[in-house]
């Protein structure tokens, strides 16, 4: 989310020391129905796959043309439920489908490497659910493969494609906050009974599903921070980390405090504190919602944004379609180097918690 990767500041106004703008900038986002259509294939038929398809179908002109599952029955059921023309009974068959432009990888964390590799080797661009893989070496392998083959790849950090985050980028680029000195993000959702999210065998625990958003946020706002401390609480029954808190810092003393919990619903807010003003993202910070900038004298600017949750997953798909149309192999909203940096920080934090990161299943 560095200013360099964001859009040109619009109504955000002058930099530090200048007059305060009258309002926050409008988001710079495409018309959802005007982005050139790409034929989408869905790999995996779980919870997020269904939300993604529903979002595309409700708000865009992006057609979902195929779905693939380990079971033909499940693929056919998903296809019937969502009006998808072709159902494939294996992931191999799905990626070999010649009438597909891009594959959305919607399997569990530890399967992303194998399944994205399959698609890239078949020459298919990929949007890979977050985290791209939990292990830095696996993520590097995937990134290198995509780059070697010249195939588009992007981690599905839908947060960064939301109109709300276009406003955040413009505010940062405008200098309205002064010098950013601290970032904080917290995400908590009681998920202990979830079939996958706490299961250590499937890469479960508070880091991969939800903690990844908090570290991504810190890394996007202040790239270059390192983990200086982290503490995680292991769940007595599941054995995975149920909640954690970590501090990141750099040699200039800039700080990020991040925390995540699968044990309880926590406020799930974030802020970016600058010497002139502080930007706050009311809950849930990683989803659609408002942006608030509060100045040192207590005055505020606010951009409204409805809490539309996962209905807005389509913005990341539009970003992929836009990039493919422009012949790009990476998205400027989520360059692969930023994915690598986030995954490295996640691993660093987990090492400090005594929670070694599991390698993915081999492709
Ligand atoms: N962006 C977001 O807001 C968001 C929200 C939730 C999850 N996610 C991410 O999306 C990914 C999937 O999460 P989910 O909650 O959708 O998971 P899920 O409901 O468990 O679905 C995962 C799918 O993976 C496939 N799969 C392949 N091998 C499997 C195996 N050995 N065991 C179980 N399933 C297997 C299954 O599809 P088939 O049976 O059809 O093969 C299954 O439906 C995760 O990486 C997560 O971080 C993102």
Tab-separated table of C-alpha atoms and ligand atoms in Angstrom:
chain	number	residue	atom	x	y	z
A	1	UNK	CA	0.000	0.000	0.000
A	2	UNK	CA	2.954	2.263	-0.496
A	3	UNK	CA	2.022	5.497	-2.260
A	4	UNK	CA	4.077	4.334	-5.244
A	5	UNK	CA	1.632	1.505	-5.930
A	6	UNK	CA	-1.496	3.515	-5.214
A	7	UNK	CA	-3.495	5.643	-7.582
A	8	UNK	CA	-2.788	9.345	-8.009
A	9	UNK	CA	-4.145	11.330	-5.058
A	10	UNK	CA	-7.350	13.077	-6.049
A	11	UNK	CA	-9.296	15.271	-3.624
A	12	UNK	CA	-7.066	14.228	-0.752
A	13	UNK	CA	-5.412	17.620	-0.756
A	14	UNK	CA	-1.993	18.892	0.130
A	15	UNK	CA	0.811	17.245	2.066
A	16	UNK	CA	2.027	17.876	5.585
A	17	UNK	CA	1.766	21.453	6.724
A	18	UNK	CA	-0.757	22.388	4.003
A	19	UNK	CA	-4.415	23.262	4.454
A	20	UNK	CA	-6.649	20.412	5.496
A	21	UNK	CA	-8.803	18.968	2.705
A	22	UNK	CA	-12.554	19.398	3.008
A	23	UNK	CA	-13.298	15.746	2.448
A	24	UNK	CA	-11.628	12.411	1.936
A	25	UNK	CA	-10.946	11.342	-1.653
A	26	UNK	CA	-13.411	9.224	-3.593
A	27	UNK	CA	-12.277	5.674	-4.285
A	28	UNK	CA	-10.618	5.141	-7.663
A	29	UNK	CA	-12.129	1.840	-8.805
A	30	UNK	CA	-13.420	0.464	-12.101
A	31	UNK	CA	-17.070	0.168	-13.079
A	32	UNK	CA	-17.684	-3.498	-12.103
A	33	UNK	CA	-19.737	-4.221	-15.237
A	34	UNK	CA	-17.286	-2.520	-17.615
A	35	UNK	CA	-14.149	-4.555	-16.853
A	36	UNK	CA	-13.415	-6.946	-19.770
A	37	UNK	CA	-14.841	-10.395	-19.043
A	38	UNK	CA	-12.474	-13.275	-18.315
A	39	UNK	CA	-13.722	-16.855	-18.132
A	40	UNK	CA	-13.287	-17.989	-14.521
A	41	UNK	CA	-12.721	-21.522	-13.274
A	42	UNK	CA	-13.117	-22.386	-9.595
A	43	UNK	CA	-10.776	-24.970	-8.051
A	44	UNK	CA	-12.349	-26.379	-4.873
A	45	UNK	CA	-15.966	-26.205	-3.717
A	46	UNK	CA	-15.738	-24.972	-0.119
A	47	UNK	CA	-17.080	-21.929	1.745
A	48	UNK	CA	-15.036	-19.198	0.105
A	49	UNK	CA	-15.485	-20.676	-3.383
A	50	UNK	CA	-19.250	-20.280	-3.038
A	51	UNK	CA	-18.981	-16.681	-1.730
A	52	UNK	CA	-16.602	-15.752	-4.562
A	53	UNK	CA	-18.884	-17.135	-7.279
A	54	UNK	CA	-21.959	-15.450	-5.760
A	55	UNK	CA	-20.136	-12.116	-5.622
A	56	UNK	CA	-18.983	-12.318	-9.255
A	57	UNK	CA	-22.415	-13.303	-10.468
A	58	UNK	CA	-24.225	-10.607	-8.493
A	59	UNK	CA	-22.056	-7.622	-9.363
A	60	UNK	CA	-19.871	-8.162	-12.433
A	61	UNK	CA	-19.857	-9.322	-16.055
A	62	UNK	CA	-17.205	-11.954	-15.217
A	63	UNK	CA	-18.566	-15.385	-16.202
A	64	UNK	CA	-17.820	-18.425	-14.028
A	65	UNK	CA	-17.629	-21.175	-16.633
A	66	UNK	CA	-16.179	-24.231	-14.842
A	67	UNK	CA	-15.674	-25.753	-11.413
A	68	UNK	CA	-13.376	-28.585	-10.358
A	69	UNK	CA	-13.495	-30.830	-7.319
A	70	UNK	CA	-11.817	-34.021	-6.132
A	71	UNK	CA	-15.267	-35.549	-6.605
A	72	UNK	CA	-17.349	-35.243	-9.774
A	73	UNK	CA	-20.505	-35.420	-7.665
A	74	UNK	CA	-19.472	-32.407	-5.594
A	75	UNK	CA	-18.405	-30.470	-8.687
A	76	UNK	CA	-21.749	-31.215	-10.358
A	77	UNK	CA	-23.672	-30.196	-7.255
A	78	UNK	CA	-21.746	-26.906	-6.961
A	79	UNK	CA	-22.199	-26.257	-10.699
A	80	UNK	CA	-25.961	-26.855	-10.479
A	81	UNK	CA	-26.310	-24.672	-7.415
A	82	UNK	CA	-24.454	-21.757	-9.034
A	83	UNK	CA	-25.462	-22.152	-12.682
A	84	UNK	CA	-21.953	-23.083	-13.877
A	85	UNK	CA	-21.771	-24.832	-17.258
A	86	UNK	CA	-18.930	-27.331	-16.767
A	87	UNK	CA	-18.140	-29.582	-13.770
A	88	UNK	CA	-14.825	-31.439	-13.609
A	89	UNK	CA	-14.183	-34.426	-11.336
A	90	UNK	CA	-10.507	-33.616	-10.785
A	91	UNK	CA	-8.351	-30.515	-10.472
A	92	UNK	CA	-6.158	-31.828	-13.320
A	93	UNK	CA	-9.170	-31.893	-15.635
A	94	UNK	CA	-10.195	-28.407	-14.569
A	95	UNK	CA	-6.844	-26.798	-15.350
A	96	UNK	CA	-6.765	-28.595	-18.723
A	97	UNK	CA	-10.096	-26.989	-19.697
A	98	UNK	CA	-9.211	-24.981	-22.821
A	99	UNK	CA	-12.105	-22.539	-22.467
A	100	UNK	CA	-10.908	-20.948	-19.268
A	101	UNK	CA	-8.900	-17.708	-18.827
A	102	UNK	CA	-8.107	-17.783	-15.116
A	103	UNK	CA	-8.319	-20.201	-12.183
A	104	UNK	CA	-9.336	-19.223	-8.632
A	105	UNK	CA	-7.558	-21.522	-6.143
A	106	UNK	CA	-9.959	-21.967	-3.217
A	107	UNK	CA	-8.559	-24.971	-1.356
A	108	UNK	CA	-6.974	-25.031	2.118
A	109	UNK	CA	-3.710	-23.224	2.928
A	110	UNK	CA	-1.437	-26.251	2.611
A	111	UNK	CA	-2.897	-27.208	-0.777
A	112	UNK	CA	-2.371	-23.848	-2.492
A	113	UNK	CA	1.146	-24.735	-3.622
A	114	UNK	CA	0.154	-27.982	-5.323
A	115	UNK	CA	-3.031	-26.623	-6.887
A	116	UNK	CA	-1.640	-23.302	-8.089
A	117	UNK	CA	1.352	-25.181	-9.500
A	118	UNK	CA	-1.002	-27.432	-11.480
A	119	UNK	CA	-2.743	-24.422	-12.978
A	120	UNK	CA	0.442	-22.477	-13.757
A	121	UNK	CA	2.004	-25.524	-15.432
A	122	UNK	CA	-1.136	-25.700	-17.584
A	123	UNK	CA	-0.499	-22.044	-18.511
A	124	UNK	CA	-3.467	-20.710	-16.553
A	125	UNK	CA	-3.290	-17.424	-14.611
A	126	UNK	CA	-4.136	-17.877	-10.931
A	127	UNK	CA	-5.778	-15.983	-8.106
A	128	UNK	CA	-4.662	-17.933	-5.022
A	129	UNK	CA	-6.506	-17.685	-1.694
A	130	UNK	CA	-4.542	-16.223	1.202
A	131	UNK	CA	-2.034	-17.011	2.487
A	132	UNK	CA	-0.523	-17.873	-0.896
A	133	UNK	CA	1.238	-20.607	1.084
A	134	UNK	CA	2.126	-20.455	4.794
A	135	UNK	CA	5.805	-21.320	4.265
A	136	UNK	CA	8.258	-18.781	2.786
A	137	UNK	CA	10.093	-21.448	0.752
A	138	UNK	CA	6.834	-22.759	-0.734
A	139	UNK	CA	5.648	-19.259	-1.556
A	140	UNK	CA	9.001	-18.481	-3.175
A	141	UNK	CA	8.756	-21.664	-5.263
A	142	UNK	CA	5.314	-20.666	-6.504
A	143	UNK	CA	6.324	-17.090	-7.241
A	144	UNK	CA	9.438	-18.263	-9.111
A	145	UNK	CA	7.406	-20.721	-11.167
A	146	UNK	CA	4.863	-18.064	-12.147
A	147	UNK	CA	7.633	-15.627	-13.059
A	148	UNK	CA	9.621	-18.221	-15.028
A	149	UNK	CA	6.545	-19.187	-17.017
A	150	UNK	CA	5.349	-15.609	-17.417
A	151	UNK	CA	1.959	-16.590	-15.981
A	152	UNK	CA	-0.086	-14.113	-13.938
A	153	UNK	CA	-0.339	-14.894	-10.227
A	154	UNK	CA	-1.868	-12.941	-7.360
A	155	UNK	CA	-2.614	-13.699	-3.732
A	156	UNK	CA	-6.330	-13.205	-3.071
A	157	UNK	CA	-5.994	-10.397	-0.546
A	158	UNK	CA	-9.441	-9.025	-1.393
A	159	UNK	CA	-9.002	-6.283	1.238
A	160	UNK	CA	-6.581	-4.334	-0.958
A	161	UNK	CA	-8.922	-4.304	-3.954
A	162	UNK	CA	-11.857	-2.849	-1.995
A	163	UNK	CA	-12.902	0.792	-2.659
A	164	UNK	CA	-12.225	1.445	1.053
A	165	UNK	CA	-8.529	0.697	0.546
A	166	UNK	CA	-8.336	2.921	-2.528
A	167	UNK	CA	-9.219	5.744	-0.113
A	168	UNK	CA	-6.581	4.559	2.370
A	169	UNK	CA	-3.902	4.533	-0.356
A	170	UNK	CA	-4.815	8.026	-1.495
A	171	UNK	CA	-4.784	9.387	2.057
A	172	UNK	CA	-1.322	7.879	2.600
A	173	UNK	CA	-0.044	9.230	-0.712
A	174	UNK	CA	-1.366	12.727	0.037
A	175	UNK	CA	0.716	13.121	3.193
A	176	UNK	CA	-2.439	14.074	5.122
A	177	UNK	CA	-1.372	11.923	8.075
A	178	UNK	CA	2.085	13.476	8.361
A	179	UNK	CA	4.791	10.922	9.088
A	180	UNK	CA	3.323	7.508	9.859
A	181	UNK	CA	4.840	6.285	13.117
A	182	UNK	CA	2.561	3.438	14.212
A	183	UNK	CA	0.158	0.893	12.784
A	184	UNK	CA	-2.152	-1.449	14.607
A	185	UNK	CA	-4.548	-4.192	13.538
A	186	UNK	CA	-6.565	-6.705	15.441
A	187	UNK	CA	-8.804	-9.486	14.167
A	188	UNK	CA	-10.734	-11.899	16.344
A	189	UNK	CA	-13.471	-14.341	15.495
A	190	UNK	CA	-14.506	-17.336	17.561
A	191	UNK	CA	-13.666	-20.168	15.203
A	192	UNK	CA	-12.594	-22.947	17.564
A	193	UNK	CA	-15.296	-25.294	16.253
A	194	UNK	CA	-14.550	-24.614	12.570
A	195	UNK	CA	-13.896	-27.816	10.606
A	196	UNK	CA	-10.609	-26.517	9.167
A	197	UNK	CA	-9.435	-23.247	10.718
A	198	UNK	CA	-8.077	-24.736	13.977
A	199	UNK	CA	-6.882	-28.064	12.574
A	200	UNK	CA	-3.062	-28.139	12.672
A	201	UNK	CA	-2.984	-30.852	9.987
A	202	UNK	CA	-4.640	-28.399	7.576
A	203	UNK	CA	-2.409	-25.462	8.538
A	204	UNK	CA	-4.972	-24.215	11.077
A	205	UNK	CA	-4.404	-21.730	13.878
A	206	UNK	CA	-4.854	-17.997	14.352
A	207	UNK	CA	-2.083	-16.982	11.942
A	208	UNK	CA	-3.100	-18.335	8.552
A	209	UNK	CA	-6.823	-17.637	8.393
A	210	UNK	CA	-7.023	-14.323	10.225
A	211	UNK	CA	-3.653	-13.220	11.636
A	212	UNK	CA	-2.412	-13.009	8.054
A	213	UNK	CA	-4.684	-9.968	7.518
A	214	UNK	CA	-3.145	-8.094	10.444
A	215	UNK	CA	0.440	-8.729	9.330
A	216	UNK	CA	-0.443	-7.970	5.714
A	217	UNK	CA	-1.896	-4.621	6.859
A	218	UNK	CA	1.227	-3.704	8.849
A	219	UNK	CA	3.504	-4.733	5.997
A	220	UNK	CA	1.505	-2.839	3.372
A	221	UNK	CA	1.504	0.415	5.361
A	222	UNK	CA	5.067	0.192	6.681
A	223	UNK	CA	7.058	-2.165	4.464
A	224	UNK	CA	10.392	-3.153	5.963
A	225	UNK	CA	9.255	-3.653	9.555
A	226	UNK	CA	10.664	-6.768	11.260
A	227	UNK	CA	9.086	-8.911	13.976
A	228	UNK	CA	10.693	-8.062	17.317
A	229	UNK	CA	8.443	-10.083	19.599
A	230	UNK	CA	5.504	-12.447	19.400
A	231	UNK	CA	3.579	-14.572	21.830
A	232	UNK	CA	0.995	-17.212	20.961
A	233	UNK	CA	-1.342	-19.264	23.091
A	234	UNK	CA	-1.682	-22.892	22.049
A	235	UNK	CA	-5.237	-24.271	22.192
A	236	UNK	CA	-5.307	-27.148	24.714
A	237	UNK	CA	-7.550	-29.346	22.588
A	238	UNK	CA	-6.486	-28.590	19.002
A	239	UNK	CA	-2.797	-27.919	19.615
A	240	UNK	CA	-2.734	-25.044	17.134
A	241	UNK	CA	-2.222	-21.388	18.134
A	242	UNK	CA	-5.604	-20.054	19.301
A	243	UNK	CA	-4.501	-16.446	19.640
A	244	UNK	CA	-1.359	-14.345	19.374
A	245	UNK	CA	0.031	-10.840	19.625
A	246	UNK	CA	3.161	-9.554	17.896
A	247	UNK	CA	5.198	-6.362	17.716
A	248	UNK	CA	6.981	-5.281	14.545
A	249	UNK	CA	9.438	-2.393	14.371
A	250	UNK	CA	12.223	-0.817	12.333
A	251	UNK	CA	15.447	0.988	13.192
A	252	UNK	CA	13.624	4.350	13.035
A	253	UNK	CA	11.350	3.227	15.855
A	254	UNK	CA	8.233	2.879	13.734
A	255	UNK	CA	5.959	0.252	15.269
A	256	UNK	CA	3.181	-2.146	14.389
A	257	UNK	CA	1.164	-4.022	16.986
A	258	UNK	CA	-0.906	-6.873	15.618
A	259	UNK	CA	-3.052	-9.525	17.240
A	260	UNK	CA	-5.498	-12.218	16.230
A	261	UNK	CA	-7.756	-14.629	18.073
A	262	UNK	CA	-9.789	-17.651	17.108
A	263	UNK	CA	-11.045	-17.919	20.694
A	264	UNK	CA	-13.194	-14.786	20.827
A	265	UNK	CA	-14.801	-12.059	18.743
A	266	UNK	CA	-12.529	-9.069	19.282
A	267	UNK	CA	-13.017	-5.458	18.012
A	268	UNK	CA	-11.327	-6.190	14.648
A	269	UNK	CA	-10.313	-2.597	14.031
A	270	UNK	CA	-7.132	-1.048	12.657
A	271	UNK	CA	-5.414	2.321	12.668
A	272	UNK	CA	-2.545	4.136	10.990
A	273	UNK	CA	-1.129	6.833	13.268
A	274	UNK	CA	0.722	9.786	11.775
A	275	UNK	CA	2.243	12.909	13.267
A	276	UNK	CA	-0.582	15.034	11.783
A	277	UNK	CA	-3.589	12.705	11.888
A	278	UNK	CA	-4.686	9.128	12.511
A	279	UNK	CA	-6.651	7.026	10.051
A	280	UNK	CA	-9.003	4.487	11.633
A	281	UNK	CA	-10.808	1.588	10.030
A	282	UNK	CA	-13.885	0.634	12.055
A	283	UNK	CA	-14.705	-3.073	12.275
A	284	UNK	CA	-14.161	-5.233	10.406
A	285	UNK	CA	-11.061	-3.411	9.142
A	286	UNK	CA	-10.255	-5.936	6.398
A	287	UNK	CA	-13.724	-5.847	4.849
A	288	UNK	CA	-15.803	-3.072	3.237
A	289	UNK	CA	-16.572	-0.191	5.599
A	290	UNK	CA	-15.881	3.445	6.445
A	291	UNK	CA	-12.588	5.339	6.688
A	292	UNK	CA	-12.115	7.950	9.427
A	293	UNK	CA	-9.271	10.484	9.634
A	294	UNK	CA	-8.971	12.333	12.952
A	295	UNK	CA	-6.632	15.333	13.150
A	296	UNK	CA	-4.593	16.431	16.147
A	297	UNK	CA	-7.172	19.133	17.021
A	298	UNK	CA	-9.936	16.523	17.247
A	299	UNK	CA	-11.668	17.320	13.949
A	300	UNK	CA	-12.570	14.430	11.676
A	301	UNK	CA	-13.111	13.547	8.041
A	302	UNK	CA	-15.117	10.451	7.260
A	303	UNK	CA	-15.813	8.426	4.103
A	304	UNK	CA	-18.862	6.228	4.491
A	305	UNK	CA	-18.763	2.623	3.368
A	306	UNK	CA	-21.392	-0.024	3.985
A	307	UNK	CA	-20.379	-3.232	5.769
A	308	UNK	CA	-21.156	-5.458	2.800
A	309	UNK	CA	-18.771	-8.240	3.810
A	310	UNK	CA	-18.028	-11.039	1.342
A	311	UNK	CA	-20.546	-9.814	-1.254
A	312	UNK	CA	-17.641	-7.541	-2.237
A	313	UNK	CA	-15.143	-10.307	-3.047
A	314	UNK	CA	-15.615	-9.405	-6.700
A	315	UNK	CA	-13.270	-6.387	-6.542
A	316	UNK	CA	-10.221	-8.659	-6.423
A	317	UNK	CA	-11.538	-10.558	-9.462
A	318	UNK	CA	-11.942	-7.285	-11.339
A	319	UNK	CA	-8.336	-6.421	-10.509
A	320	UNK	CA	-7.226	-9.780	-11.957
A	321	UNK	CA	-9.325	-9.283	-15.101
A	322	UNK	CA	-7.951	-5.763	-15.517
A	323	UNK	CA	-4.361	-7.010	-15.164
A	324	UNK	CA	-4.898	-9.872	-17.620
A	325	UNK	CA	-6.416	-7.483	-20.118
A	326	UNK	CA	-3.398	-5.193	-19.756
A	327	UNK	CA	-0.981	-8.123	-20.242
A	328	UNK	CA	0.407	-7.850	-16.697
A	329	UNK	CA	1.784	-10.880	-14.860
A	330	UNK	CA	1.444	-9.298	-11.394
A	331	UNK	CA	-1.019	-6.899	-9.837
A	332	UNK	CA	0.287	-3.530	-8.673
A	333	UNK	CA	-2.264	-3.792	-5.831
A	334	UNK	CA	-0.628	-6.943	-4.483
A	335	UNK	CA	2.770	-7.498	-6.111
A	336	UNK	CA	4.264	-10.923	-5.461
A	337	UNK	CA	7.163	-9.351	-3.536
A	338	UNK	CA	4.622	-8.044	-1.022
A	339	UNK	CA	3.145	-11.519	-0.678
A	340	UNK	CA	6.649	-12.899	-0.077
A	341	UNK	CA	7.309	-10.208	2.540
A	342	UNK	CA	4.047	-10.888	4.401
A	343	UNK	CA	4.607	-14.648	4.432
A	344	UNK	CA	8.159	-14.131	5.743
A	345	UNK	CA	6.846	-11.943	8.596
A	346	UNK	CA	4.143	-14.495	9.437
A	347	UNK	CA	6.802	-17.225	9.611
A	348	UNK	CA	9.101	-15.030	11.710
A	349	UNK	CA	6.298	-14.367	14.209
A	350	UNK	CA	5.424	-18.047	14.394
A	351	UNK	CA	9.037	-19.009	14.996
A	352	UNK	CA	9.114	-16.614	17.946
A	353	UNK	CA	5.962	-18.303	19.296
A	354	UNK	CA	7.594	-21.716	19.000
A	355	UNK	CA	5.080	-22.692	16.315
A	356	UNK	CA	7.031	-24.072	13.341
A	357	UNK	CA	5.489	-23.455	9.935
A	358	UNK	CA	4.326	-26.549	8.069
A	359	UNK	CA	5.607	-27.085	4.522
A	360	UNK	CA	2.865	-27.581	1.951
A	361	UNK	CA	2.113	-30.877	0.286
A	362	UNK	CA	4.442	-31.348	-2.693
A	363	UNK	CA	2.969	-30.508	-6.086
B	1	LIG	N1	-10.919	-14.135	1.575
B	1	LIG	C1	-11.598	-14.521	2.634
B	1	LIG	O1	-12.317	-13.778	3.257
B	1	LIG	C2	-11.498	-15.950	3.045
B	1	LIG	C3	-12.486	-16.496	3.879
B	1	LIG	C4	-12.409	-17.863	4.175
B	1	LIG	C5	-11.362	-18.622	3.702
B	1	LIG	N2	-10.393	-18.034	2.935
B	1	LIG	C6	-9.253	-18.833	2.437
B	1	LIG	O2	-9.759	-19.749	1.485
B	1	LIG	C7	-9.133	-21.013	1.619
B	1	LIG	C8	-10.228	-22.077	1.721
B	1	LIG	O3	-11.019	-21.812	2.859
B	1	LIG	P1	-12.526	-22.396	3.028
B	1	LIG	O4	-12.985	-21.903	4.338
B	1	LIG	O5	-13.330	-22.137	1.816
B	1	LIG	O6	-12.209	-23.939	3.144
B	1	LIG	P2	-13.197	-25.171	2.996
B	1	LIG	O7	-14.623	-24.739	3.128
B	1	LIG	O8	-12.692	-26.230	3.891
B	1	LIG	O9	-12.989	-25.619	1.474
B	1	LIG	C9	-11.730	-26.102	1.012
B	1	LIG	C10	-11.956	-26.941	-0.233
B	1	LIG	O10	-10.693	-27.508	-0.584
B	1	LIG	C11	-10.903	-28.722	-1.279
B	1	LIG	N3	-9.931	-29.716	-0.777
B	1	LIG	C12	-8.895	-30.218	-1.491
B	1	LIG	N4	-8.182	-31.099	-0.784
B	1	LIG	C13	-8.794	-31.174	0.432
B	1	LIG	C14	-8.555	-31.920	1.608
B	1	LIG	N5	-7.527	-32.781	1.697
B	1	LIG	N6	-9.386	-31.767	2.660
B	1	LIG	C15	-10.406	-30.891	2.612
B	1	LIG	N7	-10.688	-30.151	1.523
B	1	LIG	C16	-9.893	-30.288	0.436
B	1	LIG	C17	-12.327	-29.131	-1.044
B	1	LIG	O11	-12.988	-29.016	-2.295
B	1	LIG	P3	-13.417	-30.321	-3.124
B	1	LIG	O12	-13.946	-31.283	-2.099
B	1	LIG	O13	-14.413	-29.822	-4.037
B	1	LIG	O14	-12.191	-30.852	-3.825
B	1	LIG	C18	-12.888	-28.132	-0.056
B	1	LIG	O15	-14.216	-27.794	-0.309
B	1	LIG	C19	-8.213	-20.899	2.823
B	1	LIG	O16	-6.879	-20.807	2.394
B	1	LIG	C20	-8.620	-19.629	3.539
B	1	LIG	O17	-7.537	-18.905	4.099
B	1	LIG	C21	-10.447	-16.746	2.589
